[in-house]
Tab-separated table of C-alpha atoms and ligand atoms in Angstrom:
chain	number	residue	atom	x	y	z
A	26	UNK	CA	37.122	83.178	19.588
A	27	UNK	CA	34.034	85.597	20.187
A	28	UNK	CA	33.713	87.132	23.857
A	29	UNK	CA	30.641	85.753	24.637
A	30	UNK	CA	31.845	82.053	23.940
A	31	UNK	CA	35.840	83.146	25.656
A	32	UNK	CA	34.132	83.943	28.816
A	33	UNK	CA	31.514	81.213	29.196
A	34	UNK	CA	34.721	79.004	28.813
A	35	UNK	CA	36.479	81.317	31.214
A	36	UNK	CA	33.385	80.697	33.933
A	37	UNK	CA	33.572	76.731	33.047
A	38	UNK	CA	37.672	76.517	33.808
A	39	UNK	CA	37.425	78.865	37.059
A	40	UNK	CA	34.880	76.443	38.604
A	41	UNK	CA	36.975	73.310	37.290
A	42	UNK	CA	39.824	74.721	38.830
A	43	UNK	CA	39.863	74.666	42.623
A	44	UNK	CA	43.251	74.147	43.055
A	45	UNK	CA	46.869	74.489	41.029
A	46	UNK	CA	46.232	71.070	40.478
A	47	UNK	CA	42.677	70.943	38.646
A	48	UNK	CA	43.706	74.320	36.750
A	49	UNK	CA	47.083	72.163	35.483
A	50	UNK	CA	45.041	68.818	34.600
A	51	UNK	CA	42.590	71.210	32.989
A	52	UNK	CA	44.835	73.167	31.070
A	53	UNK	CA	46.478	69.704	30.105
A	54	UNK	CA	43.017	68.678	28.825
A	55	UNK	CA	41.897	71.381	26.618
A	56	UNK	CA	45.728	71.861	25.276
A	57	UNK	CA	45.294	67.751	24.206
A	58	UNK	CA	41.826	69.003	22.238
A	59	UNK	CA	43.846	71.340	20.706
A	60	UNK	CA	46.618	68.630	19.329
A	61	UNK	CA	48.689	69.061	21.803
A	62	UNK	CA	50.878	66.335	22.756
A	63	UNK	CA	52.275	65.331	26.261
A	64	UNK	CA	55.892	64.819	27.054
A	65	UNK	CA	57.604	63.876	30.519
A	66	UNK	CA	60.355	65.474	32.106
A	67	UNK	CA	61.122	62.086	33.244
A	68	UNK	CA	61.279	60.940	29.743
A	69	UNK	CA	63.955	61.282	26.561
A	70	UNK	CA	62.557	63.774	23.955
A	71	UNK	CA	62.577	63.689	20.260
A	72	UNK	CA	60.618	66.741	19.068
A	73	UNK	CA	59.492	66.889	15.791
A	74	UNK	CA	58.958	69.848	13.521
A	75	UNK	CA	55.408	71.587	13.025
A	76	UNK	CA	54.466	69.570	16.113
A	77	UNK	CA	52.815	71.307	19.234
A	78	UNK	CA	53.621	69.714	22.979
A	79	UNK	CA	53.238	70.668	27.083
A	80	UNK	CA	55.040	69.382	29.903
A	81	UNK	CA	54.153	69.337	33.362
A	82	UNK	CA	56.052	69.519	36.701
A	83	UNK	CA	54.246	68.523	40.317
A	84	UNK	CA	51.291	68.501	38.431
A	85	UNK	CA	50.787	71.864	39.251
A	86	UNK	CA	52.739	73.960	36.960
A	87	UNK	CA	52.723	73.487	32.874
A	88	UNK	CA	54.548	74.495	29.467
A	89	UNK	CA	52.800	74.646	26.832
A	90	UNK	CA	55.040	74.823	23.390
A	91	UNK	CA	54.826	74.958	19.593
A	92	UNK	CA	58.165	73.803	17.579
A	93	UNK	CA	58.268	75.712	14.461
A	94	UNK	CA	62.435	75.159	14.345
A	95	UNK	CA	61.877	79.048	14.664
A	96	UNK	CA	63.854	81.565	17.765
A	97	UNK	CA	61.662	84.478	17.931
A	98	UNK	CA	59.416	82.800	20.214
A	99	UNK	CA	56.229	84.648	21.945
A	100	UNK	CA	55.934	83.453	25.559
A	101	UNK	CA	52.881	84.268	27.835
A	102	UNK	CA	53.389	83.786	31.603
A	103	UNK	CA	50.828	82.908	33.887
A	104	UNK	CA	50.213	80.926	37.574
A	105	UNK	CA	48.507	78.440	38.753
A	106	UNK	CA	48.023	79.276	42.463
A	107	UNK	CA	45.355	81.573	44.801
A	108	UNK	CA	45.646	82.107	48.240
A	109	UNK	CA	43.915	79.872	50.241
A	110	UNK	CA	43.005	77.895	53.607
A	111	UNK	CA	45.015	74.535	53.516
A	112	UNK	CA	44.174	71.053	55.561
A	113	UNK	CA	47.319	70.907	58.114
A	114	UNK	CA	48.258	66.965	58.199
A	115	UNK	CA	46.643	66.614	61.984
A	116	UNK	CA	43.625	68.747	61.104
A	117	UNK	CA	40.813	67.260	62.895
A	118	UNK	CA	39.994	68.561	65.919
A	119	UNK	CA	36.307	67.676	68.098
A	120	UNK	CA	35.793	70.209	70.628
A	121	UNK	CA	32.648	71.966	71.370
A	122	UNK	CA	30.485	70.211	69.799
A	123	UNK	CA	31.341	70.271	66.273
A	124	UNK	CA	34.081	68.813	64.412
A	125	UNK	CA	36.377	71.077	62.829
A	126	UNK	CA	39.721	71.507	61.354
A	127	UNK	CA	43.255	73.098	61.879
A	128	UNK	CA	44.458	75.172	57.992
A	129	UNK	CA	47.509	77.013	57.488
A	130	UNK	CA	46.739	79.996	55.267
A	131	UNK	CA	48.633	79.625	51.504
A	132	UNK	CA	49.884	82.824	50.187
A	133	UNK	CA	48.581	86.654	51.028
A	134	UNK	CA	44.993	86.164	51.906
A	135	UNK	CA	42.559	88.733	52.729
A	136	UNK	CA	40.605	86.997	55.620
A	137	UNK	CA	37.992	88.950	56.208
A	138	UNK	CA	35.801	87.506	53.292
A	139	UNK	CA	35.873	84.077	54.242
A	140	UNK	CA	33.819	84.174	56.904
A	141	UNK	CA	29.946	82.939	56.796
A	142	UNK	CA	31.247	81.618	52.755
A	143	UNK	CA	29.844	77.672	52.116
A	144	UNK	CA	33.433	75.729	51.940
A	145	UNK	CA	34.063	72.858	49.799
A	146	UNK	CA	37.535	70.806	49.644
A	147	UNK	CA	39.857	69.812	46.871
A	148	UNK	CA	43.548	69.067	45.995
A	149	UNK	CA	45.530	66.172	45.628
A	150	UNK	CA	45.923	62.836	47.723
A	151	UNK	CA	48.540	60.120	47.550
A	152	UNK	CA	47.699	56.453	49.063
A	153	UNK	CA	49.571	53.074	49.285
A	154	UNK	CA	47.177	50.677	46.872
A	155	UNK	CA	47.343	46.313	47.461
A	156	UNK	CA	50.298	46.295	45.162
A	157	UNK	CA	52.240	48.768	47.820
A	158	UNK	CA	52.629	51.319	45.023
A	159	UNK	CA	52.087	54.869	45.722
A	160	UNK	CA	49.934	56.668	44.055
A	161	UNK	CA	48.413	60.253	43.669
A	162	UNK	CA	45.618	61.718	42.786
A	163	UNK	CA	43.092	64.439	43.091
A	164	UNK	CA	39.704	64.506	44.377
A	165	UNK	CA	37.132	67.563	44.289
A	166	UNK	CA	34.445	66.963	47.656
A	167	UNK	CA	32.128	69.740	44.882
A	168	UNK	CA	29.631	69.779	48.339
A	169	UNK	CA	29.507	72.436	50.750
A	170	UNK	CA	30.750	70.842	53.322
A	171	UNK	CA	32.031	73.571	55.917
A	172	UNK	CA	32.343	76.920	56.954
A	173	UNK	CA	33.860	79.445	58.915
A	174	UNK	CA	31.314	81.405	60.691
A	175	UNK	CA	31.675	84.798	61.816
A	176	UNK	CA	31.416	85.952	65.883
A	177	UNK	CA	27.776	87.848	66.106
A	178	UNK	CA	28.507	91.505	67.228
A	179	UNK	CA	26.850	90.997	70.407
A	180	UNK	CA	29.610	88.862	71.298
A	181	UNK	CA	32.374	91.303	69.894
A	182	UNK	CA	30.417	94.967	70.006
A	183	UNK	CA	33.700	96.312	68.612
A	184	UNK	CA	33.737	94.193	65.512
A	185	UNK	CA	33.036	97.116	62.668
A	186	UNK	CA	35.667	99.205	64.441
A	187	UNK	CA	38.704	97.047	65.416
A	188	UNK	CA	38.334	93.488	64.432
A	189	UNK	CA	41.130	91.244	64.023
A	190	UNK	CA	41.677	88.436	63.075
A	191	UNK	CA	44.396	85.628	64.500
A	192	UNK	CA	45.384	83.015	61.909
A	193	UNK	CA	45.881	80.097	64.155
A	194	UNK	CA	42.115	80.007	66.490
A	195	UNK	CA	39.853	82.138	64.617
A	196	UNK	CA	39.460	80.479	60.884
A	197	UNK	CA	38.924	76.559	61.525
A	198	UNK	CA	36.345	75.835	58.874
A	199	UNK	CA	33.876	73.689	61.210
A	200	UNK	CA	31.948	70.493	59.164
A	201	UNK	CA	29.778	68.773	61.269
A	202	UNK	CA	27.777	67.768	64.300
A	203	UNK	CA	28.595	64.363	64.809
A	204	UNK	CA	31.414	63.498	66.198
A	205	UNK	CA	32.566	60.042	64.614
A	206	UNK	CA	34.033	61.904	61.514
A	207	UNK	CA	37.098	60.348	60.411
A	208	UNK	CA	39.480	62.586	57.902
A	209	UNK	CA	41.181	59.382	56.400
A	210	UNK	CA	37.629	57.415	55.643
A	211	UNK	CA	36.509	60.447	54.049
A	212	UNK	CA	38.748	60.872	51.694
A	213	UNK	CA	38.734	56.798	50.801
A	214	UNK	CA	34.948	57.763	50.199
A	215	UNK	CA	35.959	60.465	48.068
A	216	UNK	CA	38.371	58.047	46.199
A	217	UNK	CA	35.727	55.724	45.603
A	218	UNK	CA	34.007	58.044	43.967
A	219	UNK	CA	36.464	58.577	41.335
A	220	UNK	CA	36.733	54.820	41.193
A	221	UNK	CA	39.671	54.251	43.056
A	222	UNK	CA	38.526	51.486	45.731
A	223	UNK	CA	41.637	49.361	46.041
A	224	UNK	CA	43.655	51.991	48.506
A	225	UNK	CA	45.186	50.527	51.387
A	226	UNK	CA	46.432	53.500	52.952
A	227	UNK	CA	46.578	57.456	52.749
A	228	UNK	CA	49.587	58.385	53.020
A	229	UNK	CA	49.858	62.590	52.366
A	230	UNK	CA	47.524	65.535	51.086
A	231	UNK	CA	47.209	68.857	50.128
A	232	UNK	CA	43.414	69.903	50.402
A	233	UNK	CA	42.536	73.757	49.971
A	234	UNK	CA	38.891	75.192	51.224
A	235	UNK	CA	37.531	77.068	48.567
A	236	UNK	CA	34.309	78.504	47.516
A	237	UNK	CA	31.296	76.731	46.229
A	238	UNK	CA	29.622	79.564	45.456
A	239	UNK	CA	30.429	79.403	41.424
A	240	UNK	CA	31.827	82.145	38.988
A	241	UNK	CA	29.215	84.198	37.599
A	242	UNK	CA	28.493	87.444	35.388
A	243	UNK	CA	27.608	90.131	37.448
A	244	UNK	CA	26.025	93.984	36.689
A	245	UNK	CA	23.458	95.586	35.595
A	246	UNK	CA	24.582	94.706	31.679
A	247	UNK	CA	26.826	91.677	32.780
A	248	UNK	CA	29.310	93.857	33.502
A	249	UNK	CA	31.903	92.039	36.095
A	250	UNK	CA	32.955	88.065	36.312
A	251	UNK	CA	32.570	87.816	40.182
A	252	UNK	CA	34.810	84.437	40.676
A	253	UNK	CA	37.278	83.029	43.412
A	254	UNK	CA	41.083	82.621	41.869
A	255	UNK	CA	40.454	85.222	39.543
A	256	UNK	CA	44.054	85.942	40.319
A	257	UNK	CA	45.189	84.344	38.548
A	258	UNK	CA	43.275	81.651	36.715
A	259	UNK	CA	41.676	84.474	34.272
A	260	UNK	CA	45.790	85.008	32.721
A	261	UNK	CA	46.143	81.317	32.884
A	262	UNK	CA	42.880	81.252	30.558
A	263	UNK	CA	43.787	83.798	28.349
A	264	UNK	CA	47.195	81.754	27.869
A	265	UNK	CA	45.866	78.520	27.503
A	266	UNK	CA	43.361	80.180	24.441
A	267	UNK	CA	45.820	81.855	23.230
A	268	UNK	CA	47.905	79.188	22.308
A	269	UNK	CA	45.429	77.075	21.656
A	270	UNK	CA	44.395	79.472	18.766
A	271	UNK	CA	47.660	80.109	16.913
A	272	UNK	CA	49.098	77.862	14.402
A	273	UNK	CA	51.615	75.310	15.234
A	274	UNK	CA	54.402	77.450	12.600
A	275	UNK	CA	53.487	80.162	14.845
A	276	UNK	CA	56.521	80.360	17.710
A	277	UNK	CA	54.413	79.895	21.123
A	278	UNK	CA	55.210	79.312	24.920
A	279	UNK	CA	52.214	79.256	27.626
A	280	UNK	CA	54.590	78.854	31.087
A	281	UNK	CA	51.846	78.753	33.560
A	282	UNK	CA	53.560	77.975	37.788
A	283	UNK	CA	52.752	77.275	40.970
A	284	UNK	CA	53.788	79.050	43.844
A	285	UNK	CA	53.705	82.387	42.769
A	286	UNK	CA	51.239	83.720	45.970
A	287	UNK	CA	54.675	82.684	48.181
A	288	UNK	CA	57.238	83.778	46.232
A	289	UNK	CA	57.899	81.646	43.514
A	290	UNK	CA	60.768	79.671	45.157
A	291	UNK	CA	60.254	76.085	44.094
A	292	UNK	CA	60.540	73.083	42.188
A	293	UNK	CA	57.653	74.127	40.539
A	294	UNK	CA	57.645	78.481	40.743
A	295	UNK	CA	59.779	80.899	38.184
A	296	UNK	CA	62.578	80.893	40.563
A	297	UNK	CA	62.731	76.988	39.826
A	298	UNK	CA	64.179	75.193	36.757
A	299	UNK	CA	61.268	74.480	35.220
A	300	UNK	CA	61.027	77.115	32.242
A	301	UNK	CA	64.971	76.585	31.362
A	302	UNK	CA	65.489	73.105	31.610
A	303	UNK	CA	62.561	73.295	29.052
A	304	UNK	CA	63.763	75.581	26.847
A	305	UNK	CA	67.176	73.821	26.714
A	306	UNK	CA	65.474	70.616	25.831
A	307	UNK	CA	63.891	72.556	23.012
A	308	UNK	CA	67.115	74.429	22.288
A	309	UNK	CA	70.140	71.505	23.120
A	310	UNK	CA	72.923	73.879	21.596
A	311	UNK	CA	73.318	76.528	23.956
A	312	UNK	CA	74.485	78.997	20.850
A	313	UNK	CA	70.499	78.548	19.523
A	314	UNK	CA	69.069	78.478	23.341
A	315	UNK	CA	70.474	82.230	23.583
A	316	UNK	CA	69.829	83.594	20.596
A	317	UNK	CA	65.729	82.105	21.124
A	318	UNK	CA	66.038	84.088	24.624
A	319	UNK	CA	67.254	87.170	23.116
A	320	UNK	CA	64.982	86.981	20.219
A	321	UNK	CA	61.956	86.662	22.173
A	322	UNK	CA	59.710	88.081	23.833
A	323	UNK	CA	57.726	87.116	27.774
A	324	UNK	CA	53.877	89.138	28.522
A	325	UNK	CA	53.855	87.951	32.148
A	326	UNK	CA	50.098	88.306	32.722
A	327	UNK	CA	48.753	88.622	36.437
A	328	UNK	CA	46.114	90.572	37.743
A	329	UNK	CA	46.283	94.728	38.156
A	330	UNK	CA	44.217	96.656	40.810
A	331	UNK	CA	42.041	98.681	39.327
A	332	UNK	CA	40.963	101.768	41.127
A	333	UNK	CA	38.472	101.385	43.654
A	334	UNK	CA	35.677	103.607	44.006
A	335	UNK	CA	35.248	103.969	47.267
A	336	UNK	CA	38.954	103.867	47.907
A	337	UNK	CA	40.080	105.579	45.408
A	338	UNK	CA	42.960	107.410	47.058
A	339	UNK	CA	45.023	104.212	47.292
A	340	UNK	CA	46.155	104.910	43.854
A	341	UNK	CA	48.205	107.106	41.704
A	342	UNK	CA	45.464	109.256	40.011
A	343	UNK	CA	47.177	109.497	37.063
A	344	UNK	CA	47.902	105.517	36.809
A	345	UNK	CA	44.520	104.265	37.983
A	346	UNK	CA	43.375	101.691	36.173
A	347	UNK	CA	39.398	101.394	35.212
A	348	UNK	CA	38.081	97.716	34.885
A	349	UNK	CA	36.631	97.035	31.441
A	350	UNK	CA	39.089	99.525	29.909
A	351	UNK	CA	41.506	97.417	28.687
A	352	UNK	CA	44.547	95.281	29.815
A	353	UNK	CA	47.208	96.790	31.868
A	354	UNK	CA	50.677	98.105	31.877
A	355	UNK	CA	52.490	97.361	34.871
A	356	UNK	CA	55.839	99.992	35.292
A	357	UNK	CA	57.890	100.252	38.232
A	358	UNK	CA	61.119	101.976	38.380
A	359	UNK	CA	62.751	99.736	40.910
A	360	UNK	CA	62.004	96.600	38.497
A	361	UNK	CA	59.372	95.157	40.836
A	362	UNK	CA	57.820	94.512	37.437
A	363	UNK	CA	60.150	93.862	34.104
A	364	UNK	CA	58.271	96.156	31.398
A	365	UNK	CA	60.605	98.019	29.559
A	366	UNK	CA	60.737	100.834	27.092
A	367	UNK	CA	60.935	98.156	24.017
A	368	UNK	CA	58.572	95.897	25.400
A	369	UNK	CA	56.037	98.476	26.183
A	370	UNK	CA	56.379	100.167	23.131
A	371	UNK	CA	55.787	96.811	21.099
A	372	UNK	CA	52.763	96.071	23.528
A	373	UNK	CA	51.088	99.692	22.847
A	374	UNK	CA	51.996	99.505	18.982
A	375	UNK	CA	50.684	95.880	18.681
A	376	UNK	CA	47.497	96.802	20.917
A	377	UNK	CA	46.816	100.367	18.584
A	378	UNK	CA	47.301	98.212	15.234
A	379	UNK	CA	43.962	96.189	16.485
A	380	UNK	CA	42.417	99.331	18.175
A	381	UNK	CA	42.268	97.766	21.826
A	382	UNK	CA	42.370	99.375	24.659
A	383	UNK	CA	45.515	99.608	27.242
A	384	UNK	CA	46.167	101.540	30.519
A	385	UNK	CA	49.192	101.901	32.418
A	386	UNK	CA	49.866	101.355	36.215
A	387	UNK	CA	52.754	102.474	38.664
A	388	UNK	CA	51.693	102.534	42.506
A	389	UNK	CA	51.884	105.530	45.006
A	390	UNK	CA	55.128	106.384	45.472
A	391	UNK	CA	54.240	106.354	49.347
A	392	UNK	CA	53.381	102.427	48.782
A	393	UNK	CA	54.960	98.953	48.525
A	394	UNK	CA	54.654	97.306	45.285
A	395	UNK	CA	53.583	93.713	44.626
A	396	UNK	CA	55.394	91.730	42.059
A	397	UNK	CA	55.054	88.682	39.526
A	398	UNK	CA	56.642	85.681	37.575
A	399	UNK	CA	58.249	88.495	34.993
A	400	UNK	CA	60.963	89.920	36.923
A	401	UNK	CA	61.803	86.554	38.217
A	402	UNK	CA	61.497	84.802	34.752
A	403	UNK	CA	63.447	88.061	33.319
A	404	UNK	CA	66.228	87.329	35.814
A	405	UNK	CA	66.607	84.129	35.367
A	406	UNK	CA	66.678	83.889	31.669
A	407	UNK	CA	67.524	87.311	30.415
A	408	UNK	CA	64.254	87.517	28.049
A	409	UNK	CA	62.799	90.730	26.992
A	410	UNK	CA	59.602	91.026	29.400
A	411	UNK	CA	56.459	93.320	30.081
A	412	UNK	CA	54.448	92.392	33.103
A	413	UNK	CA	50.448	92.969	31.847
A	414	UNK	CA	47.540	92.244	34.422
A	415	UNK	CA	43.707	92.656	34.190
A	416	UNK	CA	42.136	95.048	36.335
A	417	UNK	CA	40.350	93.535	39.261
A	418	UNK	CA	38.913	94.763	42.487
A	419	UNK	CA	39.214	92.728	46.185
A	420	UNK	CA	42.428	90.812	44.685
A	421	UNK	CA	42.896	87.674	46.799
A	422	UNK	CA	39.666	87.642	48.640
A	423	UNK	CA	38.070	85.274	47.994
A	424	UNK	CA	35.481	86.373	45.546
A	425	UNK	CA	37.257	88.655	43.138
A	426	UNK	CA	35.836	90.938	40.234
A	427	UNK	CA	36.903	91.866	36.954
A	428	UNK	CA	35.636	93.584	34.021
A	429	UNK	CA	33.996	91.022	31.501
A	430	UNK	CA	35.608	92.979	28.387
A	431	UNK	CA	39.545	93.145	29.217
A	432	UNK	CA	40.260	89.236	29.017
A	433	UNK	CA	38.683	88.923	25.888
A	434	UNK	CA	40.699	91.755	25.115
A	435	UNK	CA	44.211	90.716	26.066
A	436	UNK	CA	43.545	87.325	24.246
A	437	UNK	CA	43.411	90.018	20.749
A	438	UNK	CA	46.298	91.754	21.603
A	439	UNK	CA	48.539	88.664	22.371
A	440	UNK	CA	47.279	87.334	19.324
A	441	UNK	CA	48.562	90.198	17.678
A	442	UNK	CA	51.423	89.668	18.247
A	443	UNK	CA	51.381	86.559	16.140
A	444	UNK	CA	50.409	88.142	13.010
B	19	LIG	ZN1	48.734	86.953	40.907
């Protein structure tokens, strides 16, 4: 696929994709186009050769699999999930005029930037219908329904000097004026909507703010995609085209999972089940299931910070990534990420054969290091892993920005590995 058309696709799936949710029934959607064909945990299996299928668990998290009867599989690692402002169950709260609500913040959010933003909601909803059968499903409000507005610095004439901010009374999105708002009518309305009218009850949710402001090229030659969930949405596109372009003899796995912003302990994260009861379904004798593992190969892809340039100090000068300079190599000698001399060497070879671009990244020494799904997903299964990222500036704010070339990019290289 040509860059132009990869990131117009990219822009369409970020602002489809409000929530792990959306980005899972989305990737579901275009794998399906692609001749994909659903399976069910729930369900008994019987694969057949040359065939290509996904899976999904909580509807949140996804495998994506060709089944070439081959073991020297190429897996790509992804997740669904962004920090964000969540609807606590008892969230509506009238006071002062205005109705407005109590969140819980997901993951490691940087605050600061969600102030004066115009909020919409989305997520998933579950209900009791006539037939008392519950159901779930997800709804997308798409209108800018609330914000969080700042306090003017009259009121705070401290505020560019020592500002902080208290998760619990100073981010409740506020939504309107009048003051017979009910949270559970609302959402029916937003059920109807989707045409679900016969719902007797709402039982639970999980709603997320987000952004309505959509993704967008930005730069003086289109330079930066300026998007919320760039982190990590833009590796769970890259993924989800890069599977979708291989042929089904071609050995393929696109893992995308939830829960990664909190630590990836879940039913649906990489510390869960989800990747190995999977691959033993594919693999039933556990001779074949470890010789696939240890004749394959995991790129966990996940966003790297590239150097900032007014801050550039906060990184390594020698490891500081540049945005639109290629995809990046993530090293840490304490294993915070998985790359390892073989993997990076086959990255760097495959990525020189096609002449794109690659950096490498190890933090200050004087500084914590984040981590991803690939040391987890290493740990757990013993597969050969190198933990890649895209370089982006103001990870989890809530407008991110990343070069408009490296995506593109990564999709080659991972393709090259294919050939
Ligand atoms: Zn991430």
């Amino acid at each position: 696929m040509e860059k132009n058309d990869f990131n117009e696709g990219l822009l369409g799936f970020l602002d489809a994709s409000p929530t792990p949710y959306h980005a899972t029934k989305n990737i579901g959607m275009m794998l399906e186009n692609a001749g994909f064909e659903r399976v069910f945990e729930e369900q008994a299996w019987s694969l057949q050769e040359g065939k290509k299928y996904y899976v999904t668990r909580n509807d949140s998290s996804l495998i994506a699999f060709t089944y070439p009867k081959r073991k020297d599989y190429l897996l790509v690692g992804a997740h669904t999930d962004s920090p964000n402002l969540k609807l606590k169950p008892n969230s509506v709260m009238k006071e002062h005029g205005v109705v407005k609500f109590g969140v819980e913040p997901y993951g490691g959010l940087l605050l600061n930037p969600w102030f004066d933003r115009d909020l919409s909601l989305a997520g998933c909803v579950s209900y009791l219908d006539s037939n008392n059968m519950i159901k779930e499903t997800l709804i997308d409000v798409k209108k800018k329904i609330a914000t969080i507005p700042s306090l003017a610095i009259h009121l705070d004439e401290n505020a560019n000097n020592e500002r902080t901010i208290n998760k619990q009374t100073d981010i409740s999105p506020i939504l309107t004026t009048s003051e017979d708002f009910d949270l559970e009518e609302f959402i029916k309305q937003e059920l109807v909507k989707n045409g679900i009218s016969d719902v007797k009850e709402i039982y639970a949710n999980e709603l997320s703010f987000y952004d309505a402001q959509e993704a967008s090229y930005v730069g003086l030659n289109d330079d930066f995609i300026a998007s919320a969930r760039l982190d990590n949405l833009l590796s769970c596109y890259v993924g989800l085209v890069s599977i979708c372009s291989v042929e089904a003899n071609t050995p393929m796995i696109f893992v995308a999972n939830d829960h990664e912003e909190v630590g990836s302990d879940s039913v649906s994260g990489a510390a869960g089940s989800f990747l190995e009861n999977t691959l033993k379904r594919i693999f039933p004798n556990y001779e074949d299931f470890v010789h696939m593992v240890r004749s394959s190969t995991l790129i966990s892809a996940d966003n790297a910070h590239a150097v900032h340039p007014n801050y550039h100090s906060k990184h390594d000068k020698e490891h500081a990534p540049l945005m639109n300079k290629g995809a990046v190599i993530k090293i840490n000698a304490n294993q915070r990420y998985a790359s390892s001399t073989k993997t990076i060497s086959r990255f760097m070879n495959v990525a020189s054969s096609i002449n794109e671009p690659y950096q490498q990244f190890v933090t200050r020494s004087d500084m914590g290091c984040g981590s991803t799904i690939g040391p987890i997903t290493a740990t757990r299964l013993g597969i050969d892993t190198i933990d890649v990222g895209l370089p982006t500036l103001a990870m989890h704010s809530i407008r991110e920005l990343a070069g408009s070339d490296d995506a593109h990019s990564l999709y080659k290289i991972i393709l090259g590995y294919t050939v």
